[in-house]
Each structure stands twice: as C-alpha cells, then as structure tokens.
Short mmCIF file of C-alpha atoms in Angstrom, two decimals:
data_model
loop_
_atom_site.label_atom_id
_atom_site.label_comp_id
_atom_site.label_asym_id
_atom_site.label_seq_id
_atom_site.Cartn_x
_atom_site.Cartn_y
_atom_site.Cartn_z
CA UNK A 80 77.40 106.71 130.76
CA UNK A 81 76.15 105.88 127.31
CA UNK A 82 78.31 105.15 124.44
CA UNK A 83 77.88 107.25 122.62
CA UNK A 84 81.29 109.70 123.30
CA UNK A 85 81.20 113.41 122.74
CA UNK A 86 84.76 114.02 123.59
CA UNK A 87 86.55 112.66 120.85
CA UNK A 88 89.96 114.12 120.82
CA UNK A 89 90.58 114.69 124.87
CA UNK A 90 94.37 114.78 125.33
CA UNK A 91 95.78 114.08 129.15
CA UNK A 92 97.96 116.99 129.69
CA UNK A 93 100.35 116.88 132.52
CA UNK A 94 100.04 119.30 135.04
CA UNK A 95 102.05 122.25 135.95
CA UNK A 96 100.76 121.95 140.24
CA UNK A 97 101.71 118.27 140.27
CA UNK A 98 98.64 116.83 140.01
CA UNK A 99 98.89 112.92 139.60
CA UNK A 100 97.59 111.22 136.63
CA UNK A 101 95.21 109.32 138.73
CA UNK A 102 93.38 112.57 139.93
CA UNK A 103 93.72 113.78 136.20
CA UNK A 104 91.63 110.65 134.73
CA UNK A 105 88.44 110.82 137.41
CA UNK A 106 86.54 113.36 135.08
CA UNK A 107 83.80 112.04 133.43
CA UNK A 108 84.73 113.86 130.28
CA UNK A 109 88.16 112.03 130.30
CA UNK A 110 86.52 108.74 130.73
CA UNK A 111 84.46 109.44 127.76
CA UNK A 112 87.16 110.02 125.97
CA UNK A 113 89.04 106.67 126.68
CA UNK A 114 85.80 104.90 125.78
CA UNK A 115 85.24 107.11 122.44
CA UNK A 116 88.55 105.65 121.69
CA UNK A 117 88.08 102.00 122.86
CA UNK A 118 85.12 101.66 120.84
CA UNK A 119 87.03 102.43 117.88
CA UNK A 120 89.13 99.16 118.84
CA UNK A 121 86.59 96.57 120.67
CA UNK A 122 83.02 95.74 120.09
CA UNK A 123 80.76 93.10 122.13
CA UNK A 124 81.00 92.15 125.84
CA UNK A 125 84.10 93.21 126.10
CA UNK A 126 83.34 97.31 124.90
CA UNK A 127 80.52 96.49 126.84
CA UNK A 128 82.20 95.15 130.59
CA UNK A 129 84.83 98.35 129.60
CA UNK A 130 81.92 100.63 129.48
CA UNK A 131 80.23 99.78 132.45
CA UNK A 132 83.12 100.09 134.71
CA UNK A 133 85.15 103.34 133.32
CA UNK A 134 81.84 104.58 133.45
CA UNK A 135 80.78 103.95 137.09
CA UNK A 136 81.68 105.29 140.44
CA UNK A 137 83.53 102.41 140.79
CA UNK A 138 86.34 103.54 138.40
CA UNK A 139 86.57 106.70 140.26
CA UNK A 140 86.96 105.22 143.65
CA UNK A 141 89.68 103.08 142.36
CA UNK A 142 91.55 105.89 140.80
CA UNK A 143 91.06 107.96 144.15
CA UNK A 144 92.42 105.22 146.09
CA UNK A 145 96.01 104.89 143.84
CA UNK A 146 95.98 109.01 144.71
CA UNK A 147 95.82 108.42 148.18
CA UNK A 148 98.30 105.22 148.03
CA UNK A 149 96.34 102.48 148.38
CA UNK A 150 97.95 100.28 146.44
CA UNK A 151 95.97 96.69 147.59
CA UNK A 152 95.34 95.06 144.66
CA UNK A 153 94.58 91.07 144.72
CA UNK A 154 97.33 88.77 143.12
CA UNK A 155 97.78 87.97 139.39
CA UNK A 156 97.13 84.18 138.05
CA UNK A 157 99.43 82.87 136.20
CA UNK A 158 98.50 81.87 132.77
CA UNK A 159 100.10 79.58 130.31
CA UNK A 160 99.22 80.06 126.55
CA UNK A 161 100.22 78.19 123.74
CA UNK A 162 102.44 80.10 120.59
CA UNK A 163 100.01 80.13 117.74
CA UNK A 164 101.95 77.42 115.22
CA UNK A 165 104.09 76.37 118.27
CA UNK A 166 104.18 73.35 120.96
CA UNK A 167 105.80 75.83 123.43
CA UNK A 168 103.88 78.37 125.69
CA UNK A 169 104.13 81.71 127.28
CA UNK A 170 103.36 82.78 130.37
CA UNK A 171 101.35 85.86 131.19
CA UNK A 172 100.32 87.27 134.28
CA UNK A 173 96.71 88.29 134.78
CA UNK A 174 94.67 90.36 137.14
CA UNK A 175 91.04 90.07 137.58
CA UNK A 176 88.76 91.93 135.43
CA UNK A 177 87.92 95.74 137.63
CA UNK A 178 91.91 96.02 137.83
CA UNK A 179 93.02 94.95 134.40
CA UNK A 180 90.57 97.48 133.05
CA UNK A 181 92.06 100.36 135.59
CA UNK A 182 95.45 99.39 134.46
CA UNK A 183 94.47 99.84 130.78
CA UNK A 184 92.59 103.55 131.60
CA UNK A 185 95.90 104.35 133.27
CA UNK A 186 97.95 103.11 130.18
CA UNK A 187 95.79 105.20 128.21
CA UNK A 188 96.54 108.28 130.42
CA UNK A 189 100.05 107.49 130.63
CA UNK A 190 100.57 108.18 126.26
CA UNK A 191 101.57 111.90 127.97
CA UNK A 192 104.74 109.84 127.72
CA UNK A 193 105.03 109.21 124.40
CA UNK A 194 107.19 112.25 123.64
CA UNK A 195 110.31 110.76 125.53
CA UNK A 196 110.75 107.82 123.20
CA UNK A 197 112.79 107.57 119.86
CA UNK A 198 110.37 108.32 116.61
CA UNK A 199 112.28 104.44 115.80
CA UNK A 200 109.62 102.83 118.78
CA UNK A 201 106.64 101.62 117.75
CA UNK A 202 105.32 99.48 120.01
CA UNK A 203 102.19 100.11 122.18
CA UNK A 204 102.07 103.60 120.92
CA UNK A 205 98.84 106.03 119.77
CA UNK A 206 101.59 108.69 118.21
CA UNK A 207 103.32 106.81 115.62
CA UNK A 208 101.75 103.96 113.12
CA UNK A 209 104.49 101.22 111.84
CA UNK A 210 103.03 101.61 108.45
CA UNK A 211 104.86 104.72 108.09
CA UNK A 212 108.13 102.52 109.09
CA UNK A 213 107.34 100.43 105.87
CA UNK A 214 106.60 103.14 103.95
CA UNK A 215 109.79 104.61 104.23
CA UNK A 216 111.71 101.78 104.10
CA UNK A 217 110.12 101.03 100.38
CA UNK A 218 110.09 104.74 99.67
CA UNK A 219 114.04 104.62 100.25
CA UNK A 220 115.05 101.33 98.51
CA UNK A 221 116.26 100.39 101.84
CA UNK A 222 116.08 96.69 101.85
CA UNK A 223 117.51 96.89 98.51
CA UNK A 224 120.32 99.58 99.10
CA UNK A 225 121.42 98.79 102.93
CA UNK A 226 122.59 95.83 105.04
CA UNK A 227 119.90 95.00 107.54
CA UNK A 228 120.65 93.60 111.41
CA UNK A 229 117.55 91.66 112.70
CA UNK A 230 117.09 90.38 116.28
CA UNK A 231 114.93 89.30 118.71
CA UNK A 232 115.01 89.74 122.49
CA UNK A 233 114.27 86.13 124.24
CA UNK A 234 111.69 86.02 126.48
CA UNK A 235 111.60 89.66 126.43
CA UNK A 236 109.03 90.46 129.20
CA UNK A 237 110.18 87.78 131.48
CA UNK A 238 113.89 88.90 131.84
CA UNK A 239 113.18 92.38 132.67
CA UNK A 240 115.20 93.04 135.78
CA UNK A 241 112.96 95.68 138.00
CA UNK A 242 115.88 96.50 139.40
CA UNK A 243 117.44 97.97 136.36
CA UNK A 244 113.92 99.07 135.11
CA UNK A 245 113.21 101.28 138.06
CA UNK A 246 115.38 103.41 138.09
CA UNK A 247 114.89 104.50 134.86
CA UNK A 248 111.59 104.84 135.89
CA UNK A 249 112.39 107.57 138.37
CA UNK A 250 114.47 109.31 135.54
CA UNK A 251 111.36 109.92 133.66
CA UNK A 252 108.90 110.26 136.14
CA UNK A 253 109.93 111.26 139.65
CA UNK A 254 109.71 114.72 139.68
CA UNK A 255 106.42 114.73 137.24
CA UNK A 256 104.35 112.22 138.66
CA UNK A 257 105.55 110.46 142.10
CA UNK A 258 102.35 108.86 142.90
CA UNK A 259 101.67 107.11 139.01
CA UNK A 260 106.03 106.06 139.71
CA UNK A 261 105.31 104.61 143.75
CA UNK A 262 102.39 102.69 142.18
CA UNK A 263 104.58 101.30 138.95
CA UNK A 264 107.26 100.32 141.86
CA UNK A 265 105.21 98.50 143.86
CA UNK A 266 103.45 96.42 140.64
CA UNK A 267 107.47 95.91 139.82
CA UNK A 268 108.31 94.93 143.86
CA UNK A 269 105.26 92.64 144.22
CA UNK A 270 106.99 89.35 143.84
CA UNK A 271 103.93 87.28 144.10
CA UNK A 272 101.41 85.50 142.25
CA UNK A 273 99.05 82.57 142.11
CA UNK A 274 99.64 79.64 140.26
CA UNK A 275 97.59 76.87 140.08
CA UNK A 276 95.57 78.56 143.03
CA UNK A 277 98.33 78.44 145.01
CA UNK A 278 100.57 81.99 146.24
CA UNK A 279 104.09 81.73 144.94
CA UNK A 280 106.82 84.21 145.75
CA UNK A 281 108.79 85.17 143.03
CA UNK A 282 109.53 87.94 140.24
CA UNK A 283 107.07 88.62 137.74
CA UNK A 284 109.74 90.62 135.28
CA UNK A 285 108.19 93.28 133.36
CA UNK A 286 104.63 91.59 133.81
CA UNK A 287 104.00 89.90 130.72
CA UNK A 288 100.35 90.48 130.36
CA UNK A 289 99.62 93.21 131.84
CA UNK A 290 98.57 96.03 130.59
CA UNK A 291 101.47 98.69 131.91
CA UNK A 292 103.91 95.92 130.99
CA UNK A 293 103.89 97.16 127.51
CA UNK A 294 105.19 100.75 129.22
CA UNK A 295 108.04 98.45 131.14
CA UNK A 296 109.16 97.08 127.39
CA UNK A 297 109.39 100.43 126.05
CA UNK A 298 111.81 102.21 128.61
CA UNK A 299 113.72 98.94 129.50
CA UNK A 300 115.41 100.01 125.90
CA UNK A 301 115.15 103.24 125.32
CA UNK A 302 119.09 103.84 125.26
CA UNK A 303 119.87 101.07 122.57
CA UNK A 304 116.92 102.76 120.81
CA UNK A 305 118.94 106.72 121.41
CA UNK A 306 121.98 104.42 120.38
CA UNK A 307 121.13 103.27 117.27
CA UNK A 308 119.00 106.15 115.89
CA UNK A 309 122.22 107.64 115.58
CA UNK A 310 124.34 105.24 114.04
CA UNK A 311 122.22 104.00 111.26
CA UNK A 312 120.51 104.90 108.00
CA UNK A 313 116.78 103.79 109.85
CA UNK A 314 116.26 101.54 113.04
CA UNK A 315 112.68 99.88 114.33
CA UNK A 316 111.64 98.30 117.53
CA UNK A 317 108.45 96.77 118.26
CA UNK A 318 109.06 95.79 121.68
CA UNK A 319 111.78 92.97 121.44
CA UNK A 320 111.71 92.89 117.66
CA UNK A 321 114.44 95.31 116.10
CA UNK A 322 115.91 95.75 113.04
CA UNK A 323 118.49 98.04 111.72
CA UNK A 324 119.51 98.95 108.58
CA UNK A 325 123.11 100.50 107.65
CA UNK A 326 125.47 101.35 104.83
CA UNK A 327 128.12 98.80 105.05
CA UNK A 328 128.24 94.95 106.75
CA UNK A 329 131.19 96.38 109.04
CA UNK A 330 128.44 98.78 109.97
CA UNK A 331 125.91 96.06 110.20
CA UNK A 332 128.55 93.29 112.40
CA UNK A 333 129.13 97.18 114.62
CA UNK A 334 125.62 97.29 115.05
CA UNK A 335 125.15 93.79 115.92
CA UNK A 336 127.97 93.99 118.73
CA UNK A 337 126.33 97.47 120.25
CA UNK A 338 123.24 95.24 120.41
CA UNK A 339 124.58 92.16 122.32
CA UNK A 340 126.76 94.46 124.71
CA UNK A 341 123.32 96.82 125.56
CA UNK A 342 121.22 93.83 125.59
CA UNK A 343 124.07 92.05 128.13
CA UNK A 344 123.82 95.10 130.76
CA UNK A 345 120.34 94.50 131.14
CA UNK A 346 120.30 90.74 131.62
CA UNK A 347 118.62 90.04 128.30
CA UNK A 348 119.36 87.84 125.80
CA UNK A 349 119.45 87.15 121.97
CA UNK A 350 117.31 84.92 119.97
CA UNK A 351 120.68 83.64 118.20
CA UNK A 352 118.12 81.34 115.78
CA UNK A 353 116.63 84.43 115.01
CA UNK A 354 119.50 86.77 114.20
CA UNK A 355 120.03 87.51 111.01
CA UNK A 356 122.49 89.68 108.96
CA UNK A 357 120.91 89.88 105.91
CA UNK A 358 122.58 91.36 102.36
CA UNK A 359 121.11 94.26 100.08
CA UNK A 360 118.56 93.45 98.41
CA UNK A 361 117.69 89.86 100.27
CA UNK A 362 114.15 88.99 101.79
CA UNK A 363 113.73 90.43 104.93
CA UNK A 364 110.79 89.67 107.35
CA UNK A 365 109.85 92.17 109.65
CA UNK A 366 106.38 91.94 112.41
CA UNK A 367 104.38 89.97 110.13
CA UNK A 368 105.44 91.57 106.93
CA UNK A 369 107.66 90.09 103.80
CA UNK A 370 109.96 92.80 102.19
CA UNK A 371 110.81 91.39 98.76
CA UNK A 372 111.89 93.03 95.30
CA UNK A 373 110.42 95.98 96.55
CA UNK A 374 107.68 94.79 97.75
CA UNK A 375 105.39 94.01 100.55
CA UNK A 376 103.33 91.08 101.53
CA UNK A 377 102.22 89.24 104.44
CA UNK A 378 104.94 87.22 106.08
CA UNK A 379 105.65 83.52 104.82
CA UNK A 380 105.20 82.75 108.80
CA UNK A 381 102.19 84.49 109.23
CA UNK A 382 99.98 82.85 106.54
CA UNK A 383 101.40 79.54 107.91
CA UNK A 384 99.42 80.72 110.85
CA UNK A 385 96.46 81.48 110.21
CA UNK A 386 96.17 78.39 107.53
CA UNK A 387 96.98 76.37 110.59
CA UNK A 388 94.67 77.75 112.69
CA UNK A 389 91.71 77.88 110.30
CA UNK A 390 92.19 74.41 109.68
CA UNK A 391 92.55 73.16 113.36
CA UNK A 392 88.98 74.89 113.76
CA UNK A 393 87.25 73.20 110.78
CA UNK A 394 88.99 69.91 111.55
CA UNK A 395 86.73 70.58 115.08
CA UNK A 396 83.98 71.44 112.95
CA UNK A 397 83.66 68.17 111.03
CA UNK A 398 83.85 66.13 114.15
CA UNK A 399 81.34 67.72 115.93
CA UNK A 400 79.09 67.42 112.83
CA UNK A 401 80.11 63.50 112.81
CA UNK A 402 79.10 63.23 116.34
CA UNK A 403 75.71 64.88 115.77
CA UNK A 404 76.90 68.23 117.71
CA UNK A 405 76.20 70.56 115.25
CA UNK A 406 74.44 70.11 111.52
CA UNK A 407 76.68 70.96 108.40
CA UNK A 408 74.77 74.37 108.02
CA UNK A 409 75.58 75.41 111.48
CA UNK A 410 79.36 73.92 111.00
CA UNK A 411 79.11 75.94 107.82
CA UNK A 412 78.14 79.41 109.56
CA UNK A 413 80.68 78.87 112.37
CA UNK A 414 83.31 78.15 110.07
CA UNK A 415 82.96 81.31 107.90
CA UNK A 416 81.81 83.19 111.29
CA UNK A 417 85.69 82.45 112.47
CA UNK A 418 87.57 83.34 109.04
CA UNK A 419 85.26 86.74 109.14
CA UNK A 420 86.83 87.23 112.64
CA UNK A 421 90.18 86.12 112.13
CA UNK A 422 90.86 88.44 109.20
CA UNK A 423 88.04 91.39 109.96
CA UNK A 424 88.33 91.14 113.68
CA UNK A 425 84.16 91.40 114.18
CA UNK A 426 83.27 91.14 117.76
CA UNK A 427 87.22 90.24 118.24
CA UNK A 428 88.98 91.87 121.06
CA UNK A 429 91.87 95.13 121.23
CA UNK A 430 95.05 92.77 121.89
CA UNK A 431 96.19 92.62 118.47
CA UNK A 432 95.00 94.37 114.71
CA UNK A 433 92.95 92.55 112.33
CA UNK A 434 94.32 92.04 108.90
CA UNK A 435 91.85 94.96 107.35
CA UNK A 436 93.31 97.19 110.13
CA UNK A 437 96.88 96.63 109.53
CA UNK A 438 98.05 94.28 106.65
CA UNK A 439 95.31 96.21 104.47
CA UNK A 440 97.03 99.46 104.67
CA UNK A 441 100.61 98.32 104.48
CA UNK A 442 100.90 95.38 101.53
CA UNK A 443 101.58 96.48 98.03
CA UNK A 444 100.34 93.45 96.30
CA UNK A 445 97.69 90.70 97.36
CA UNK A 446 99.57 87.27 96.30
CA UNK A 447 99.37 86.45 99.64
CA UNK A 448 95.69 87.17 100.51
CA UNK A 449 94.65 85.14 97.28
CA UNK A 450 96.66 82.01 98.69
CA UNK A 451 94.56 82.60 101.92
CA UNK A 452 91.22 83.07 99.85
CA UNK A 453 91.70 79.55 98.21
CA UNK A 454 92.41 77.85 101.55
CA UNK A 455 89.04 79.50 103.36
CA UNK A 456 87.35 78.89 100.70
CA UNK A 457 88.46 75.09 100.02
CA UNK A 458 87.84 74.84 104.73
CA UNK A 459 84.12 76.40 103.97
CA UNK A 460 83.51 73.48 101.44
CA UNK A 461 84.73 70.41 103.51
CA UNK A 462 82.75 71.46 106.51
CA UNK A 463 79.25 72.25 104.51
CA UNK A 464 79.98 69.39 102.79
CA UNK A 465 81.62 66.82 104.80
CA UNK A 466 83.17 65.65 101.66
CA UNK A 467 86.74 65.93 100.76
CA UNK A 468 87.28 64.99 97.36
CA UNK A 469 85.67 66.39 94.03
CA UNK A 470 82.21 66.56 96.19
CA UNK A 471 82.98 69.36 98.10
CA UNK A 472 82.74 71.07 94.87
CA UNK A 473 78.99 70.97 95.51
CA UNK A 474 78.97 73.95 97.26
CA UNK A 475 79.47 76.79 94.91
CA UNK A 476 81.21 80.36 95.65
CA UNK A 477 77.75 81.75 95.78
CA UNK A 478 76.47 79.46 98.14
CA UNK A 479 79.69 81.39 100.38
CA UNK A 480 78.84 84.92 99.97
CA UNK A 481 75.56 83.84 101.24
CA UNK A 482 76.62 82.21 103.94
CA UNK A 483 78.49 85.53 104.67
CA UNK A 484 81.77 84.85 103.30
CA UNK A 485 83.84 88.12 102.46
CA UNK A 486 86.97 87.20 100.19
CA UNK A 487 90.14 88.80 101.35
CA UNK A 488 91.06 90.10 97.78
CA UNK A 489 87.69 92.10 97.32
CA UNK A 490 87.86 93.75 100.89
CA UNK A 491 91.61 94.47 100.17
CA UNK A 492 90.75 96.55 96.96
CA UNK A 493 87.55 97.76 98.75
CA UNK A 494 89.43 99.02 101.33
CA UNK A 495 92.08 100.91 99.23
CA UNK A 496 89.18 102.16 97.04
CA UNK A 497 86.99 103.72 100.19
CA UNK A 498 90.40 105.25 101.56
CA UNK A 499 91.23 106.93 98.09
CA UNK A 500 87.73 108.89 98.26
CA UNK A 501 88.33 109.82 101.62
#
C-alpha cells in the first residue's frame, strides 16, 4: 500500500447484523482511508512506520485477533514527562509501537461515536473544530455580556475510576458493539504495567497516553456536559478544561456548585488554583487562547512557552558550538530548523496542532505573533553569531530568510490571504 489514498472521505458506518468494528476496519479500502487522513496530520518516519503497518497483513491479523477475543497485548511502560514551562511531570502510559498504532486505527473507527456527545465537547473529535467555539463566543459578545465559570479537572486521566467509567461504557456500546466494549474492559481491568522494567500491579485510570484514553475522557463526563448545555448561555470542554458562561454570577456560583458535586461522584477533583469566576467583560483564557476587548490572541501562558522553550534549545546550541560540536552555521540551521517546527509543525508529529493549523485560523490580531517574531529572530542571531550584545546585529534579517526563516506575521496574513481565495 502506497500513499497515495484514493478513498478520501470513507466513513465507518455501524452495522445493522452486528458486525464488530474490528471486522469493519480489515478492508483495505478502509485502511486507505485512515492513512489518506493521517497524512493530512503527520509527515516523516512516523507517516511512514503508520503506513507500513495499517498497510500490511499484519494490521489485519491484529484486528482479526480482537474479533475473535484475543486480547494479549504486552504491558505498557510507564513514562514520566516533564510540563513544558513546569518542574513537575506527568505520567503516561505507553504501548509498544504495532499496538499503539492499532489502538489509534481503532480510535479512528470508533468517531461512529461522535454523535452521542454534546455539540459543547471538543476534545479528540473529527466532527466539531473549537474554532467555531471562539467564533461564537466573539460573534455573541459573550465574554463581554456573560459571567464565565472556568475549571480544570486535576490529574484528569489519572483519577478516572474504571469502575464508574465502565459502565457507562456498556450504556453506549453493549448492544452495538460487544466485542470493541469486552476489549475497552479489559484495557480498563488490566491493572498492570512496567515501570522501570519492572511489572507493577496497579490501576492505570483512564490510560493517560493512550490512544483510546482520549475516548475514556470524553464519556467519563458526558452528563456534566448534558447538564450544563442546558443551564447556560454556551458551555466548552476540552477534556478536563471547561468553561461556562451564564447570565448572572448566582448563575455562575450555581454552575460552579453543579460542577464540584458532578465532579465529586466521580472521584475527581478541582484545580482550585485554577478556578476562576471571572466578571463581564474581564480577560478570560481559554486552551491556549486570550479573550480580551473582543478580541483574540494567543494566551499570555502559551507564548511564555514557547519563548522558554526556544531559548532552552539555542542556549544548547551555543554550547555545543563552544565545545566544537557543531559550527555556528550548523547551530544557525538547527536553530531556525526548530522555530520552523515549533510553529509550522514540518516533519512534527499528530499529538498536538501547529500554530498555522490552529492559532492561524482562530486569532483576530497578531500582537502576539510579532512579540514571538522578535524573540526568534533576536535566538537566530546569538547562535549564528555567538555574540550577545550589539554584534549579533551582524547578521541581518536577510541573512534569516536565507537560512530558511519564515516570520510568523507574514505566514499569518499569508495564510488568511490563501484561505480568502479558496
């Protein structure tokens, strides 16, 4: 199997005799489809290792195996990763390369789904796109008219209780697809994983990590999502980040209580440091974005982030060039190789949107992308030039573009300007 995908637009229908899901996906036209839209996502080794496999016999075995109930898959590792601008680290679970990408074919099957959760969900989704939730929200005066709740679920994937997550699991899916259910149960009932090489007996949660774990976040709350879709003026949830917006602050401190008790029955808890009951017409911060005066821009937090993480990387970059590891032209190409990733995600992988795919098409106004601009373009000069005073100053903009360079305020009008002609 090439890539090159004829079937662009193959939906995964359920079926009317019962078929499983698993049986559903072994066509090679299906798998084409997948990959048609994986390659829309991915590029590199990683499109490439997806490719190879979803494409193969392999694949097909494995998916005829979960038919028949053969569930034997090896044990997760557990990983610890550090927050990006944060000391403290999560900890994912994660399987070894042929059954991580099964898991993600079978998330891809499973968006048949989609249709049971609230339009307000927008998490791990391929039916609804959160810019629409900010569209509304600035098409409505919202955060300027309405009190807005925002909270945040600790540890989110880690204190999901399978035994309060399965049987909502059977509600959805026990009649339509008991084989795709028996196999979610027994990734839920596993209770074991390796750490540090060594097997350890214990609950994994919702599987942080994994690829159906994003499924497990988005029915552990589907009733506070039916809940408050019907008591406020517009709700969102991204996984454990949810904000609601009401007429009143009675409505909002109602809203807040409804959250805590729901929240309680599962064995979750609030973020208190992140709660916030914020006031019409104050700045509200919402996955990655500011809302302000009517307006959007990239999140205070979020450019913290990346300038933190650019400059990490060219703080590397100039000590490697002191210890004769690289030359300055190399360190100069790496460094603009990483800001082209960061922001334009070339060669980067699926797990989360570069800023051209998602903070392109949602921001009203680029203040924020020219403070990034000046900070790339002030890294790209101490690393070519090793200098950090008035010297760096040697190497002009030009000298950037040609080193590849692609300012964030020209792609962002670019962008706008090759979507208008569309």
């Amino acid at each position: 199997m090439g890539k090159e995908f004829a079937l662009h637009n193959m939906a995964v229908e359920p079926s009317d005799t019962g078929e499983a899901l698993f049986t559903r996906l072994c066509p090679q036209d299906m798998r084409e489809a997948f990959l048609h839209r994986k390659a829309q996502r991915i590029r590199g080794p990683e499109l490439d290792e997806l490719v190879a496999y979803i494409g193969s016999d392999d694949c097909v075995h494995d998916l005829k195996a979960l038919a028949s109930g053969d569930f034997s898959f090896p044990a997760a590792h557990q990983v610890k990763l550090r927050k990006s601008h944060s000391n403290r680290k999560r900890i994912i679970y994660v399987y070894p390369p042929r059954q991580n990408m099964l898991m993600k074919y079978l998330v891809w099957g499973m968006r048949e789904y989609d249709g049971l959760f609230s339009d307000s969900l927008y998490s791990f989704r391929q039916s609804v796109n959160v810019a629409h939730l900010f569209k509304k929200v600035i098409r409505n005066n919202y955060a300027q008219g309405l009190y807005t709740v925002k909270v945040d679920v600790h540890d989110y994937g880690h204190s999901i209780h399978p035994e309060l997550l399965i049987p909502m699991l059977r509600d959805i899916m026990d009649k339509r697809d008991p084989k795709l259910l028996a196999f979610l149960e027994y990734m839920l009932n596993r209770n074991e994983y390796l750490r540090d090489g060594k097997l350890v007996h214990a609950s994994m949660g919702g599987l942080p990590g994994v690829p159906v774990g994003c499924f497990f976040n988005n029915v552990y709350l589907m009733d506070l999502d039916s809940a408050m879709d019907a008591q406020s003026q517009l709700y969102s949830r991204y996984a454990d980040d949810i904000c609601v917006f009401v007429n009143s602050a009675d409505e909002a401190a109602e809203a807040l209580k409804q959250i805590r008790a729901c929240t309680l029955r599962l064995g979750l808890e609030l973020n208190e440091d992140k709660t916030q009951l914020i006031e019409p017409g104050g700045s509200i911060e919402l996955l990655g974005i500011q809302i302000r005066n009517g307006n959007l821009d990239v999140a205070d937090n979020t450019l913290d982030k990346a300038k933190s993480r650019l400059t990490h990387y060219a703080n590397k970059l100039v000590r490697w060039e002191h210890y004769g590891k690289i030359t300055r032209q190399e360190a100069a190409q790496r460094m603009v190789g990483r800001i082209n990733r960061y922001f334009y995600s070339d060669g980067m992988t699926e797990h989360n949107l570069s800023w051209r795919d998602f903070f392109f098409h949602v921001i009203t106004r680029p203040d924020s992308l020219h403070q990034i601009d000046l900070v790339c373009q002030d890294l790209i000069r101490i690393v070519a030039t090793g200098k950090r005073g008035n010297a760096r100053y040697r190497l002009r903009y030009e000298d950037m573009r040609a080193l590849g360079y692609h300012p964030l305020v020209h792609e962002y009008y670019l962008s706008h300007k090759e979507r208008s002609t569309r």
